[in-house]
Coordinates of C-alpha atoms and ligand atoms in Angstrom, one line a residue:
Chain A
M1101 CA 183.3 -51.9 78.4
N1102 CA 184.0 -49.5 81.5
Q1103 CA 182.0 -46.9 79.8
T1104 CA 178.7 -49.1 79.8
S1105 CA 176.3 -47.0 81.7
A1106 CA 174.4 -48.2 84.8
S1107 CA 171.1 -48.4 82.9
Q1108 CA 172.8 -50.3 80.1
T1109 CA 174.4 -52.7 82.4
Q1110 CA 171.0 -53.4 84.1
A1111 CA 169.2 -53.9 80.6
L1112 CA 172.1 -56.7 79.8
V1113 CA 171.4 -58.3 83.1
A1114 CA 167.5 -58.7 82.6
A1115 CA 167.9 -59.9 79.2
T1116 CA 170.2 -62.9 80.2
S1117 CA 167.4 -65.4 81.0
S1118 CA 167.8 -68.0 83.6
F1119 CA 167.4 -70.4 80.9
A1120 CA 170.5 -69.5 79.0
M1121 CA 172.5 -69.5 82.1
L1122 CA 171.1 -72.9 83.0
R1123 CA 171.8 -74.1 79.3
T1124 CA 175.5 -73.0 79.2
L1125 CA 176.0 -74.4 82.5
S1126 CA 174.3 -77.8 81.9
L1127 CA 176.5 -77.7 78.5
V1128 CA 179.4 -77.0 79.9
A1129 CA 179.0 -79.9 82.8
G1130 CA 177.8 -82.4 80.2
L1131 CA 180.6 -81.7 78.4
S1132 CA 183.2 -81.8 81.0
G1133 CA 181.7 -85.1 82.1
L1134 CA 182.1 -86.7 79.1
L1135 CA 185.6 -86.0 78.3
V1136 CA 186.6 -86.9 81.7
V1137 CA 185.2 -90.2 81.8
L1138 CA 186.6 -90.6 78.2
A1139 CA 190.1 -89.7 79.6
Y1140 CA 189.8 -92.1 82.4
Q1141 CA 188.7 -95.0 80.3
I1142 CA 191.5 -94.5 77.6
T1143 CA 194.5 -93.9 80.5
L1144 CA 193.2 -96.5 82.6
P1145 CA 194.8 -99.8 80.8
L1146 CA 198.0 -97.7 80.8
I1147 CA 198.3 -96.5 84.3
E1148 CA 197.5 -99.8 85.6
E1149 CA 200.6 -101.4 83.2
N1150 CA 202.9 -98.5 84.5
K1151 CA 202.1 -99.4 88.1
R1152 CA 202.8 -103.2 87.5
I1153 CA 206.0 -102.3 85.6
A1154 CA 207.0 -100.1 88.6
I1155 CA 206.6 -102.8 91.0
E1156 CA 208.3 -105.4 88.9
R1157 CA 211.1 -103.3 88.3
A1158 CA 211.5 -102.5 92.1
L1159 CA 211.0 -106.2 92.7
F1160 CA 213.8 -107.5 90.4
K1161 CA 216.3 -104.7 91.4
V1162 CA 215.6 -105.6 95.0
I1163 CA 215.9 -109.5 95.1
P1164 CA 219.4 -110.1 93.2
G1165 CA 219.7 -112.8 90.9
A1166 CA 216.0 -113.4 90.7
V1167 CA 214.2 -113.7 87.1
S1168 CA 210.8 -114.9 87.8
R1169 CA 208.2 -114.3 90.9
R1170 CA 205.3 -115.9 92.6
D1171 CA 202.5 -114.1 95.0
F1172 CA 202.1 -115.2 98.1
I1173 CA 199.9 -113.9 101.0
V1174 CA 200.9 -114.5 104.7
T1175 CA 197.7 -115.3 106.7
A1176 CA 197.4 -116.3 110.7
Q1177 CA 197.3 -120.0 109.2
G1178 CA 200.7 -119.3 107.3
I1179 CA 201.9 -118.3 103.9
V1180 CA 199.3 -119.5 100.7
P1181 CA 199.6 -118.5 97.5
A1182 CA 197.9 -115.1 96.3
D1183 CA 195.9 -116.3 93.5
D1184 CA 194.1 -119.0 95.4
S1185 CA 193.2 -117.5 98.6
S1186 CA 190.6 -115.1 99.3
G1187 CA 191.9 -114.5 102.8
D1188 CA 193.7 -111.0 103.2
G1189 CA 196.7 -110.5 104.8
K1190 CA 200.2 -109.1 103.8
L1191 CA 201.4 -109.5 100.2
I1192 CA 204.8 -110.7 99.4
Y1193 CA 206.5 -111.3 96.4
A1194 CA 209.1 -114.5 96.2
G1195 CA 211.8 -114.3 93.4
Y1196 CA 213.3 -117.3 91.8
D1197 CA 216.4 -117.8 89.8
E1198 CA 216.8 -119.1 86.6
Q1199 CA 217.3 -122.9 88.2
G1200 CA 213.8 -122.2 90.2
R1201 CA 215.6 -121.7 93.4
L1202 CA 214.1 -119.0 95.7
S1203 CA 216.5 -115.9 95.7
G1204 CA 214.5 -113.9 97.9
V1205 CA 211.3 -112.6 99.2
A1206 CA 210.5 -109.0 99.0
L1207 CA 207.5 -106.8 100.5
E1208 CA 206.8 -103.7 101.1
A1209 CA 207.0 -101.7 104.6
A1210 CA 206.0 -98.0 105.5
A1211 CA 206.2 -95.3 108.2
Q1212 CA 206.3 -91.6 108.7
G1213 CA 209.2 -90.0 107.4
Y1214 CA 210.2 -86.1 107.5
Q1215 CA 207.2 -85.2 105.3
D1216 CA 205.0 -88.0 104.8
V1217 CA 204.8 -91.5 104.6
I1218 CA 208.0 -93.4 103.0
R1219 CA 207.1 -96.7 101.5
L1220 CA 209.5 -98.9 100.2
L1221 CA 210.4 -102.5 98.9
Y1222 CA 212.8 -104.7 100.7
S1223 CA 213.9 -108.1 100.2
F1224 CA 214.8 -111.0 102.8
D1225 CA 217.0 -113.4 101.6
P1226 CA 216.3 -116.5 103.7
A1227 CA 219.5 -118.1 102.9
C1228 CA 221.7 -115.8 104.8
Q1229 CA 218.6 -114.6 107.0
C1230 CA 219.5 -111.1 106.0
I1231 CA 218.4 -108.1 104.0
R1232 CA 219.6 -107.7 100.7
G1233 CA 218.0 -104.5 99.3
I1234 CA 215.4 -101.7 99.4
Q1235 CA 213.7 -99.7 97.0
V1236 CA 211.9 -96.6 97.6
L1237 CA 208.1 -96.5 96.2
K1238 CA 206.9 -93.6 97.1
M1239 CA 208.1 -90.6 99.5
A1240 CA 207.7 -86.8 99.7
E1241 CA 211.0 -86.4 101.8
T1242 CA 213.0 -83.2 100.9
P1243 CA 215.0 -83.0 97.8
G1244 CA 218.8 -82.8 98.6
I1245 CA 218.0 -83.9 102.2
G1246 CA 216.1 -86.8 103.0
D1247 CA 215.5 -88.1 99.5
K1248 CA 219.1 -89.2 99.7
I1249 CA 218.0 -92.7 101.2
A1250 CA 216.9 -93.6 97.9
K1251 CA 220.0 -93.0 95.9
D1252 CA 223.2 -92.5 98.5
P1253 CA 225.4 -95.3 97.4
Q1254 CA 226.8 -95.2 101.1
F1255 CA 223.3 -95.6 102.3
Q1256 CA 222.6 -98.3 100.2
E1257 CA 225.5 -100.2 101.5
N1258 CA 223.9 -100.8 104.7
F1259 CA 221.4 -103.1 103.0
V1260 CA 223.8 -105.4 101.1
E1261 CA 223.6 -107.9 104.0
L1262 CA 221.6 -106.3 107.0
D1263 CA 221.6 -108.8 109.4
A1264 CA 218.0 -110.2 110.2
R1265 CA 218.3 -113.6 112.0
L1266 CA 215.6 -115.1 113.9
N1267 CA 216.1 -115.4 117.8
T1268 CA 216.3 -118.7 119.6
D1269 CA 212.7 -119.4 119.9
A1270 CA 211.8 -118.1 116.4
S1271 CA 209.3 -115.3 117.3
G1272 CA 211.2 -112.3 116.1
L1273 CA 214.5 -111.3 115.4
A1274 CA 217.5 -112.0 117.3
N1275 CA 218.7 -108.3 117.2
D1276 CA 216.4 -105.2 116.5
I1277 CA 217.7 -103.5 113.6
L1278 CA 218.5 -99.9 114.6
M1279 CA 219.9 -96.7 113.1
V1280 CA 223.2 -95.4 114.5
K1281 CA 224.8 -92.0 113.8
H1282 CA 226.6 -91.5 110.9
G1283 CA 229.9 -93.3 110.8
T1284 CA 229.4 -95.3 113.9
R1285 CA 228.2 -98.6 112.4
S1286 CA 229.6 -101.5 114.3
E1287 CA 227.4 -104.3 114.3
P1288 CA 225.9 -106.3 111.0
W1289 CA 222.1 -105.4 112.0
Q1290 CA 222.7 -101.2 112.5
I1291 CA 221.8 -99.1 109.7
D1292 CA 224.4 -96.1 109.3
A1293 CA 222.5 -92.8 109.2
I1294 CA 222.9 -90.2 106.4
S1295 CA 224.4 -87.2 108.3
G1296 CA 222.0 -84.4 107.8
A1297 CA 218.9 -86.7 107.3
T1298 CA 218.7 -88.7 110.4
I1299 CA 214.7 -88.3 110.8
S1300 CA 214.6 -90.1 107.1
S1301 CA 217.1 -92.8 107.9
R1302 CA 215.6 -93.6 111.1
A1303 CA 212.3 -94.1 109.3
V1304 CA 213.6 -96.6 107.3
A1305 CA 215.1 -98.3 110.0
R1306 CA 211.8 -98.3 112.0
M1307 CA 210.1 -99.9 109.3
L1308 CA 212.3 -102.5 108.6
N1309 CA 212.5 -103.5 112.0
D1310 CA 208.6 -103.5 112.6
S1311 CA 208.1 -105.3 109.3
A1312 CA 210.8 -108.1 109.8
Q1313 CA 210.0 -108.8 113.2
Q1314 CA 206.5 -110.1 112.1
I1315 CA 207.3 -111.6 108.5
V1316 CA 210.8 -113.0 109.0
P1317 CA 209.4 -115.7 111.5
K1318 CA 206.4 -116.6 109.3
I1319 CA 208.6 -116.7 105.9
M1320 CA 211.0 -118.9 107.9
A1321 CA 208.1 -121.4 109.1
D1322 CA 207.2 -121.9 105.8
L1323 CA 210.3 -121.9 103.9
D1324 CA 209.5 -125.2 102.4
R1325 CA 206.6 -123.9 100.6
L1326 CA 208.0 -121.1 99.1
Q1327 CA 211.0 -123.1 97.9
D1328 CA 208.7 -125.8 96.5
A1329 CA 206.5 -123.1 94.6
G1330 CA 209.5 -122.2 92.4
R1331 CA 210.3 -126.0 91.3
G1332 CA 206.6 -126.5 90.4
A1333 CA 206.9 -123.2 88.0
E1334 CA 209.5 -123.9 85.6
Chain B
M77 CA 198.8 -54.5 80.2
K78 CA 196.4 -53.8 77.5
L79 CA 193.1 -55.6 77.5
P80 CA 191.8 -55.5 73.8
D81 CA 188.2 -55.1 73.8
Q82 CA 187.8 -55.0 70.2
E83 CA 188.6 -58.7 68.3
E84 CA 192.1 -58.5 67.9
K85 CA 194.0 -59.5 64.2
I86 CA 196.7 -61.8 64.5
T87 CA 199.8 -60.4 64.7
P88 CA 203.2 -61.5 65.4
D89 CA 202.6 -59.4 68.7
T90 CA 199.7 -61.7 69.8
F91 CA 202.3 -64.3 70.0
L92 CA 205.3 -62.5 71.4
R93 CA 203.4 -60.7 74.1
G94 CA 203.3 -63.7 76.2
L95 CA 207.2 -64.1 75.7
W96 CA 208.3 -60.8 76.7
E97 CA 206.0 -57.6 77.2
E98 CA 203.4 -59.6 79.2
N99 CA 205.4 -62.5 80.3
P100 CA 203.2 -64.3 82.9
V101 CA 206.0 -65.1 85.6
F102 CA 208.7 -62.3 85.1
V103 CA 206.4 -59.5 84.2
M104 CA 202.8 -60.2 85.6
L105 CA 203.9 -62.5 88.2
L106 CA 201.2 -64.9 88.0
G107 CA 201.0 -68.4 88.8
M108 CA 203.8 -67.9 91.5
C109 CA 202.7 -71.4 93.3
P110 CA 203.9 -73.8 90.4
V111 CA 206.6 -71.2 89.6
L112 CA 208.1 -71.9 93.1
A113 CA 206.9 -75.2 94.2
V114 CA 207.9 -77.2 91.3
T115 CA 211.1 -75.6 89.7
N116 CA 213.6 -77.7 91.6
S117 CA 214.6 -79.7 88.7
A118 CA 214.6 -78.8 85.0
I119 CA 212.5 -81.9 84.2
N120 CA 209.9 -81.1 86.7
A121 CA 209.7 -77.4 85.2
L122 CA 209.7 -78.4 81.7
A123 CA 206.8 -81.0 82.5
M124 CA 204.8 -78.3 84.6
G125 CA 205.2 -75.7 81.8
L126 CA 203.9 -78.2 79.2
A127 CA 201.0 -79.3 81.2
T128 CA 200.0 -75.7 81.9
T129 CA 200.4 -74.7 78.7
F130 CA 198.0 -77.6 77.3
V131 CA 195.3 -76.7 79.7
L132 CA 195.5 -73.0 78.8
L133 CA 195.4 -73.8 75.1
C134 CA 192.1 -76.2 75.3
S135 CA 190.3 -74.3 78.2
S136 CA 190.7 -70.9 76.1
S137 CA 189.8 -72.5 72.9
L138 CA 186.8 -73.6 74.5
V139 CA 185.9 -70.7 76.3
S140 CA 186.5 -68.8 72.8
L141 CA 184.4 -71.1 70.9
F142 CA 181.6 -70.6 73.5
R143 CA 182.2 -67.0 74.4
K144 CA 178.6 -65.9 73.0
L145 CA 177.3 -68.5 74.6
I146 CA 178.3 -67.7 78.2
P147 CA 176.2 -65.2 80.3
K148 CA 178.5 -63.1 82.3
Q149 CA 176.7 -64.2 85.5
V150 CA 177.8 -67.8 85.5
R151 CA 181.3 -67.3 83.4
I152 CA 183.7 -67.9 86.5
A153 CA 181.9 -70.9 87.2
T154 CA 181.8 -71.9 83.3
Y155 CA 185.6 -71.3 83.5
I156 CA 186.5 -73.3 86.3
V157 CA 184.4 -76.4 85.2
I158 CA 186.2 -76.4 81.7
I159 CA 189.8 -75.8 83.4
A160 CA 189.2 -78.5 85.9
T161 CA 188.0 -80.9 83.4
F162 CA 191.4 -80.6 81.2
V163 CA 193.3 -80.4 84.2
T164 CA 191.6 -83.7 85.1
I165 CA 192.8 -85.0 81.7
V166 CA 196.2 -83.7 82.1
D167 CA 196.5 -85.8 85.5
Y168 CA 195.6 -89.0 84.0
S169 CA 197.7 -88.5 80.9
I170 CA 200.9 -87.9 82.9
Q171 CA 200.3 -91.1 84.8
A172 CA 199.9 -92.7 81.9
I173 CA 202.9 -91.3 80.6
S174 CA 205.3 -91.7 83.4
L175 CA 204.6 -92.4 87.3
D176 CA 207.9 -91.2 88.4
L177 CA 207.1 -87.8 86.8
Y178 CA 203.7 -87.9 88.5
N179 CA 205.0 -88.5 91.6
A180 CA 207.7 -85.9 91.4
L181 CA 205.1 -83.0 90.6
G182 CA 202.9 -84.3 93.5
A183 CA 199.8 -82.3 94.0
F184 CA 201.0 -79.6 91.9
I185 CA 199.2 -80.9 88.7
Q186 CA 195.8 -81.0 90.3
L187 CA 196.7 -77.3 91.4
I188 CA 196.9 -76.2 87.9
V189 CA 192.9 -75.5 88.4
V190 CA 193.8 -72.6 90.4
N191 CA 196.6 -71.1 88.2
C192 CA 195.7 -67.6 87.8
M193 CA 196.9 -67.1 84.5
I194 CA 194.7 -69.7 83.2
L195 CA 191.7 -68.1 84.7
G196 CA 193.0 -64.6 83.5
R197 CA 193.8 -65.5 80.1
A198 CA 189.8 -67.0 79.8
E199 CA 188.5 -63.7 81.5
A200 CA 190.6 -61.3 79.9
Y201 CA 191.3 -62.5 76.4
A202 CA 189.6 -65.6 75.4
S203 CA 186.0 -64.1 76.5
K204 CA 186.2 -61.5 74.0
Q205 CA 188.5 -62.9 71.1
R206 CA 188.2 -65.3 68.2
L207 CA 189.1 -68.6 68.2
G208 CA 192.6 -68.3 66.1
A209 CA 193.5 -65.5 67.9
T210 CA 193.1 -67.0 71.4
I211 CA 195.2 -70.2 70.3
V212 CA 197.7 -67.9 69.3
N213 CA 197.9 -65.7 72.3
G214 CA 197.7 -68.6 74.6
L215 CA 200.4 -70.5 72.8
G216 CA 202.6 -67.4 73.1
M217 CA 201.6 -67.3 76.9
G218 CA 202.1 -71.0 77.3
V219 CA 205.6 -70.7 75.9
G220 CA 206.6 -67.9 78.0
F221 CA 205.3 -69.5 81.0
T222 CA 207.2 -72.7 80.2
I223 CA 210.4 -70.9 79.2
A224 CA 210.3 -68.7 82.4
L225 CA 209.9 -72.2 84.4
L226 CA 212.8 -73.4 82.8
C227 CA 214.7 -70.5 83.3
L228 CA 214.1 -71.0 87.1
G229 CA 214.6 -74.8 87.0
S230 CA 217.9 -75.1 85.4
V231 CA 219.7 -72.4 87.4
R232 CA 218.4 -74.5 90.7
E233 CA 219.2 -77.7 89.4
I234 CA 222.6 -77.0 88.5
L235 CA 223.3 -74.9 91.7
G236 CA 221.3 -77.3 94.0
A237 CA 222.1 -80.6 92.8
G238 CA 225.1 -80.3 90.3
S239 CA 223.2 -81.5 87.3
L240 CA 220.8 -80.6 84.3
F241 CA 218.1 -82.7 83.3
G242 CA 219.3 -85.5 85.5
F243 CA 222.6 -85.2 83.9
P244 CA 225.9 -84.7 86.2
L245 CA 227.6 -81.5 85.2
F246 CA 230.8 -81.3 87.9
A247 CA 233.3 -83.6 88.9
E248 CA 232.5 -86.1 92.0
N249 CA 233.6 -83.8 94.9
F250 CA 231.4 -81.1 93.8
Q251 CA 229.5 -80.0 97.0
P252 CA 226.0 -78.8 95.8
W253 CA 224.2 -75.8 97.2
V254 CA 221.5 -77.6 98.2
V255 CA 219.4 -74.6 99.7
M256 CA 218.7 -74.0 95.9
I257 CA 216.5 -76.8 95.2
L258 CA 214.5 -76.2 98.7
P259 CA 211.8 -73.6 99.2
P260 CA 214.2 -70.7 99.8
G261 CA 216.1 -71.1 96.9
G262 CA 213.0 -70.8 94.5
F263 CA 212.7 -67.1 96.1
F264 CA 216.4 -66.6 95.3
V265 CA 216.4 -67.6 91.9
L266 CA 213.0 -66.0 91.1
G267 CA 214.5 -62.6 92.8
G268 CA 217.6 -63.0 90.9
W269 CA 215.8 -63.7 87.2
L270 CA 213.2 -60.4 88.1
L271 CA 216.4 -58.2 88.8
L272 CA 218.0 -59.6 85.5
F273 CA 214.9 -59.5 83.4
N274 CA 213.7 -56.0 84.9
G275 CA 217.0 -54.5 84.9
Y276 CA 217.4 -55.3 80.8
R277 CA 214.0 -54.0 80.1
Q278 CA 214.6 -50.8 81.8
Y279 CA 217.7 -50.3 80.1
R280 CA 216.5 -50.7 76.8
E281 CA 213.5 -48.5 77.3
R282 CA 216.2 -45.9 78.1
K283 CA 218.3 -46.5 75.2
L284 CA 215.0 -46.1 73.1
M285 CA 214.3 -42.6 74.7
E286 CA 217.7 -41.7 74.3
Q287 CA 217.4 -42.7 70.6
Q288 CA 214.1 -40.5 70.5
G289 CA 215.5 -37.6 72.1
A290 CA 218.6 -37.7 69.7
S291 CA 216.6 -37.6 66.9
A292 CA 214.2 -35.1 67.9
R293 CA 217.1 -32.8 68.4
G294 CA 218.6 -33.8 64.9
S295 CA 215.5 -33.0 63.3
Ligands
FMN2051 C1 213.9 -77.3 105.4 C2 214.5 -78.4 105.9 C3 214.1 -80.0 105.5 C4 214.4 -81.0 106.0 N1 214.2 -82.2 105.6 C5 215.0 -83.3 106.0 C6 214.5 -84.6 105.6 O1 213.6 -84.8 104.5 N2 214.8 -85.6 106.2 C7 215.5 -85.5 107.4 O2 216.1 -86.6 108.0 N3 216.0 -84.5 107.9 C8 215.5 -83.3 107.2 N4 215.6 -82.1 107.6 C9 216.6 -82.2 108.8 C10 216.2 -82.1 110.1 O3 215.5 -81.7 110.6 C11 217.3 -82.9 111.3 O4 218.3 -81.6 111.3 C12 218.4 -83.9 111.0 O5 217.5 -84.9 110.2 C13 219.5 -84.1 111.7 O6 220.4 -85.1 111.1 P1 221.6 -84.9 112.0 O7 221.5 -85.8 113.5 O8 222.7 -86.0 111.1 O9 222.2 -83.6 112.3 C14 215.2 -81.0 107.0 C15 215.7 -79.6 107.7 C16 215.2 -78.5 107.1 C17 215.6 -77.1 107.7

């Protein structure tokens, strides 16, 4: 190819008509469009199903004892079932045990972590007014450092019974959920940080506090409605 | 590196070249971005290798089929559109197979579009060769790329997390060498493999030369 002389190259260039270029590009673009749309259509139901399963799996892991769920929306007027409301608000999932008793309420929280926003699902148990578990849904924390918030058993122990009691006028939490340095946890509303991953740990504490301060008063105010929904379902 | 201008006959070498003589990672140092970025565990490395192989095979085949129809002036645009199409398909397919895997691989699936090994194969091989040879050659390159990624991924996971494909290898009290699954670890392990690979190549070449020298003297 390198031996092609200049005149030959020029002849080649001239010989390629604009039509040939347009034809090839259009053909390839059309084919590409066809394949991409086809792939999208075929995989869409599978991807939706995967997303649903992922939420469901996280949900039943995060609410101890739950076997069924109902979705609600927290609106300014109170908590309403998700299926018969058009209003937008925070989506929460109520989990019920076999007897249809409310075993916990799960919802999403998010905050900026070390690399990117961390999104997780946590559950609130109205019986003890405490947080019962967290499940990380999405994060980009450093593998081996920040990503321990998802797996580290010691860190997970913080959320077996993390105090989230209402204050006396029911406007927020009695005590802010706070992160403390590793090994210095002394109160049930404190989160013992992972040593070496203070930033990720603090993000978890901050998002739980921000979310619980707002939602827990609403859940406690409309607790009857959440409990009744379980009895009606089964 | 030889760039065959004539149409090549399919020989074992057509396939094997990608594994050894022209290994895209260890010899040609192509596609370093995914090589360093997603090899922090063996499973990520394997998934990335397979996804890249799929895109390489499909796009090279299409380029080879259309090679007489693609004018030189628009070839880059054509190759990129073809490659981007298959990357999009892989992207959707991985989401359909496993969301966990998809999240672990992050943006690097989309970045297969700019993997220079794939564009390089289209330009240097598929645009000149018949479909059969292109498939065999692409398969060799893809397997070579996947093996190289696995070499990095397994060493980094063993040292940096104390496990392989997610199965713990050591006792509870093993303190993993976390830096190995962080970005600097990618460079360390790549450097180690390059040293080993090229050291062995040189050793073999020297051996070959000595043998030839000996036989020349003997005759
Ligand atoms: C490459 C690199 C990645 C890091 N990733 C994280 C991370 O994902 N999460 C985190 O909390 N800290 C991360 N850190 C550490 C933080 O910079 C900081 O040192 C740490 O959170 C402080 O924890 P300590 O107070 O327990 O020492 C990283 C540090 C480096 C050098």
